[in-house]
Tab-separated table of C-alpha atoms in Angstrom:
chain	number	residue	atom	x	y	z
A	1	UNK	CA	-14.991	56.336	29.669
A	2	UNK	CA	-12.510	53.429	28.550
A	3	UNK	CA	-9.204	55.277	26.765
A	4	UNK	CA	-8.579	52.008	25.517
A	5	UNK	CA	-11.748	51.084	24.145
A	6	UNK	CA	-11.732	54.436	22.286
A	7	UNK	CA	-9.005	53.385	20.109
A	8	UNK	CA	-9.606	51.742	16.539
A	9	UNK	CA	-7.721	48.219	15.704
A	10	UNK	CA	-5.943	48.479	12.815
A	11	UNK	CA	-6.100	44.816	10.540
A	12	UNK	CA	-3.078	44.193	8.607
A	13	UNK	CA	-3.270	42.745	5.084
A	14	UNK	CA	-4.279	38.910	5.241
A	15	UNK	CA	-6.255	39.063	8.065
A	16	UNK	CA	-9.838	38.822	7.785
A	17	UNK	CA	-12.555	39.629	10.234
A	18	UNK	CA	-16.238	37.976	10.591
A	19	UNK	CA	-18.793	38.866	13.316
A	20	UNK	CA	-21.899	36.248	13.430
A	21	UNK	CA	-24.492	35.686	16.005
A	22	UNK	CA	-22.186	37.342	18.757
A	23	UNK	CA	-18.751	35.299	17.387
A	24	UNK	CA	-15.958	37.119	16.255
A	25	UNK	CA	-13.622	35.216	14.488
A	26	UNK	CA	-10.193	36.496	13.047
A	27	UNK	CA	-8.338	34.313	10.527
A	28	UNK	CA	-4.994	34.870	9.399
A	29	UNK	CA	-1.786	33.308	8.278
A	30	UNK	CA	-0.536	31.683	11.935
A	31	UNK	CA	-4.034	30.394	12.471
A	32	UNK	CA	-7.914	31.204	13.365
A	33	UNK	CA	-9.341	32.804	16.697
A	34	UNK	CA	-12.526	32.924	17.860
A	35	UNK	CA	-14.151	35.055	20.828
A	36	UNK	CA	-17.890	35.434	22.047
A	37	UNK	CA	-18.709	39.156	22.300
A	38	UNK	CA	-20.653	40.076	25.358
A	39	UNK	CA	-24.016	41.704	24.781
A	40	UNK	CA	-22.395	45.078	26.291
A	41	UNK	CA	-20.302	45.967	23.760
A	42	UNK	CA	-20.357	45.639	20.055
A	43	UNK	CA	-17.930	45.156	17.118
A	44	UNK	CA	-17.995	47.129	13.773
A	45	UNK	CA	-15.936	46.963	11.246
A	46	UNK	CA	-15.221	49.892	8.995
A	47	UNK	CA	-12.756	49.647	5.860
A	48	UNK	CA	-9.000	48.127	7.625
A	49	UNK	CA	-10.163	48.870	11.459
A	50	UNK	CA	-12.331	47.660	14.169
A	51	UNK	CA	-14.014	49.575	16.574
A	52	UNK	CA	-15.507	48.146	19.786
A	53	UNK	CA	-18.267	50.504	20.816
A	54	UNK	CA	-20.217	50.309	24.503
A	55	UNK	CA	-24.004	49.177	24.144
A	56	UNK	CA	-26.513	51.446	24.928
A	57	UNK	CA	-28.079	50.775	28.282
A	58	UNK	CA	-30.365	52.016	30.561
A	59	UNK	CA	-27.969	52.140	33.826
A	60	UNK	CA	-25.159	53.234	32.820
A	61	UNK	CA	-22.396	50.836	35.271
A	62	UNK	CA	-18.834	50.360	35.725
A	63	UNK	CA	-19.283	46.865	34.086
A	64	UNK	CA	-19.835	48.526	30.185
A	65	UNK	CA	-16.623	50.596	30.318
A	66	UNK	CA	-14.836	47.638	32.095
A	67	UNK	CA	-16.226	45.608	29.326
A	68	UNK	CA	-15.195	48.061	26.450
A	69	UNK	CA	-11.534	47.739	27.551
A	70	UNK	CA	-11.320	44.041	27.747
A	71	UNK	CA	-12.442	42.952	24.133
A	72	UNK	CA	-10.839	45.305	22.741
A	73	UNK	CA	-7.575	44.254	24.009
A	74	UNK	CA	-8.634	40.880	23.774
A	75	UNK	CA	-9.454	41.409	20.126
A	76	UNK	CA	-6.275	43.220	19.598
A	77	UNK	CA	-4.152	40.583	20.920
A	78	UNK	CA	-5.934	38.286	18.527
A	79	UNK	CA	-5.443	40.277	15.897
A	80	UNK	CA	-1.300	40.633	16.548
A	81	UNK	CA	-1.539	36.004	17.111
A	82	UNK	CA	-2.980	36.040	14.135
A	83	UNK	CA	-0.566	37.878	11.976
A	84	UNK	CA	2.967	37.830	13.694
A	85	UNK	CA	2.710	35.390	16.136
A	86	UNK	CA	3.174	35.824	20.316
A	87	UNK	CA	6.713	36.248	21.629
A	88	UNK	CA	7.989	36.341	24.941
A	89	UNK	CA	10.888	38.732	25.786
A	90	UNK	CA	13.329	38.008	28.651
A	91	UNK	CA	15.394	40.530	30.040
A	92	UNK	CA	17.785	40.352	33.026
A	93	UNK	CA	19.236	42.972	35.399
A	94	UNK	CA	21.697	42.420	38.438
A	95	UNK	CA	25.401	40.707	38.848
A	96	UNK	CA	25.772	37.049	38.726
A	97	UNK	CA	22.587	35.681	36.623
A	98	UNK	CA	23.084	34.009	33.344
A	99	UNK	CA	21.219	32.424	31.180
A	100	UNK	CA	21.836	30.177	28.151
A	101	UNK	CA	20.238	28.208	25.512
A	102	UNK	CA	21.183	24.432	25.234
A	103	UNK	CA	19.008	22.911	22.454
A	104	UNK	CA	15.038	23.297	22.902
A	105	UNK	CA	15.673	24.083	26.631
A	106	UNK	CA	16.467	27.554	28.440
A	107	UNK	CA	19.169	27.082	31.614
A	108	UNK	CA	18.771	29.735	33.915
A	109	UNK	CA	21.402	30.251	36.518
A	110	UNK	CA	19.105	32.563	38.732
A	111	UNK	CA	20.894	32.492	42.403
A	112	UNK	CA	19.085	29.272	43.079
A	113	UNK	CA	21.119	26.605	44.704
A	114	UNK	CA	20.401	24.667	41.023
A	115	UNK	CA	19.938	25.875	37.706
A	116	UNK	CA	16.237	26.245	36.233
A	117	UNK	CA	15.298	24.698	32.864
A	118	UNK	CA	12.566	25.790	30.713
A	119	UNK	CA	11.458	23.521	27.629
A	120	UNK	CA	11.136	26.457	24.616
């Protein structure tokens, strides 16, 4: 059984959810998503959550659980694009790396013999 599949997906106000012919597509206020559910699992929606639940089958295999898992953390992460946006978090550890911000581009001073530049 998927532990992660088992958990409901909570939609936050001004996002709004519609499953056709085996689309799901989630709309909100950064944009729209849209995602072709695999005839393993399927997607309810119930009041403010979805629930991914495993089809029935006649063998059950690895593949359904591994299946469960995946959409709903791929509909989760749509869900969280949607609504807030993705963000990338840097941290650093160690003595002697340094990084700055110089415009739209990230210098990092990483023990390389030159710096590395990132466009943000």
């Amino acid at each position: 059984m998927s532990r992660i599949g088992k958990k409901p997906i909570e939609i936050p106000f001004g996002v709004s959810i519609k499953i056709e012919d085996g689309v799901l597509v989630v709309s909100g206020a950064k944009g729209t998503l849209k995602q072709t559910i695999h005839p393993l699992v399927k997607v309810e929606q119930k009041d403010n959550q979805l629930f991914v639940i495993p089809a029935k089958t006649e063998q059950e295999d690895k593949r359904v659980n591994a299946f469960w898992g995946l959409y709903r953390s791929l509909i989760q992460n749509m869900v969280v694009g949607v609504s807030n946006g993705f963000e990338k978090k840097l941290e650093m550890h160690g003595i002697g790396f340094r990084a700055e911000v110089k415009g739209q581009t990230l210098v990092l001073h990483v023990g390389f013999s030159h710096p590395v530049e990132f466009i943000v």
